[in-house]
Amino acid sequence: EAGVTQFPSHSVIEKGQTVTLRCDPISGHDNLYWYRRVMGKEIKFLLHFVKESKQDESGMPNNRFLAERTGGTYSTLKVQPAELEDSGVYFCASSPPPGTGATASQETQYFGPGTRLLVL
Amino acid sequence: ILNVEQSPQSLHVQEGDSTNFTCSFPSSNFYALHWYRWETAKSPEALFVMTLNGDEKKKGRISATLNTKEGYSYLYIKGSQPEDSATYLCAFMSQFYFGTGTSLTVIP
């Protein structure tokens, strides 16, 4: 079974440019999460999709970040325009639909390899 | 903002030693606590999902316990091996908060 994949693995852009990150979750996983780790800090939640709907986007830092998951399959995270502080590793994770009586947060999340973004 | 704290921040042990780390989290509004193993340049790998007070889970030489009333979880590694060297993360999944991790180095 293929794991969570992310593209690109690395991206170096200049301040003010636009970058789009892509995540392909494990097939059948309704839940898709975006996280970010800024150097030396903890992993921080950005948002959570259930199928194509945004369940929780409370972690999105500002309106320069736009996440989509058209059709409930892969997801994209666009940063426009990019700023220096956006540099970091962007992780995507997916999890299956929760079992009876469970919540999404109680399911194992499978992480992708991350996209390393550097804004110069 | 909720705090998820892990201690110690880093740990060096000799091969064969047993060790444990702590994750503390808010004791209210609990849904789940996740433990991950994270090797440099790789993606975090899920170890355990803990949901009930008193949960004890085990995978090989690694085990974890959970106390939701006092807000802590312990991760134990028995007979550490060099391949156990990694950062161990806990995440309070009620609010998707991760700790900063415990970096373990096992010296051969």
CSV table of C-alpha atoms in Angstrom, one decimal, chain A residues 1-4 24-30 94 96-97:
chain,number,residue,atom,x,y,z
A,1,GLU,CA,0.0,0.0,0.0
A,2,ALA,CA,1.4,3.4,-1.0
A,3,GLY,CA,2.0,5.8,1.8
A,4,VAL,CA,1.3,9.6,2.0
A,24,ASP,CA,-1.6,12.7,-1.9
A,25,PRO,CA,-3.1,10.8,1.1
A,26,ILE,CA,-3.4,7.1,1.5
A,27,SER,CA,-6.3,5.8,-0.6
A,28,GLY,CA,-9.5,5.7,1.4
A,29,HIS,CA,-8.4,8.1,4.0
A,30,ASP,CA,-11.1,10.7,4.4
A,94,SER,CA,-3.9,11.3,6.6
A,96,PRO,CA,-9.0,6.6,7.9
A,97,PRO,CA,-12.6,7.4,8.8
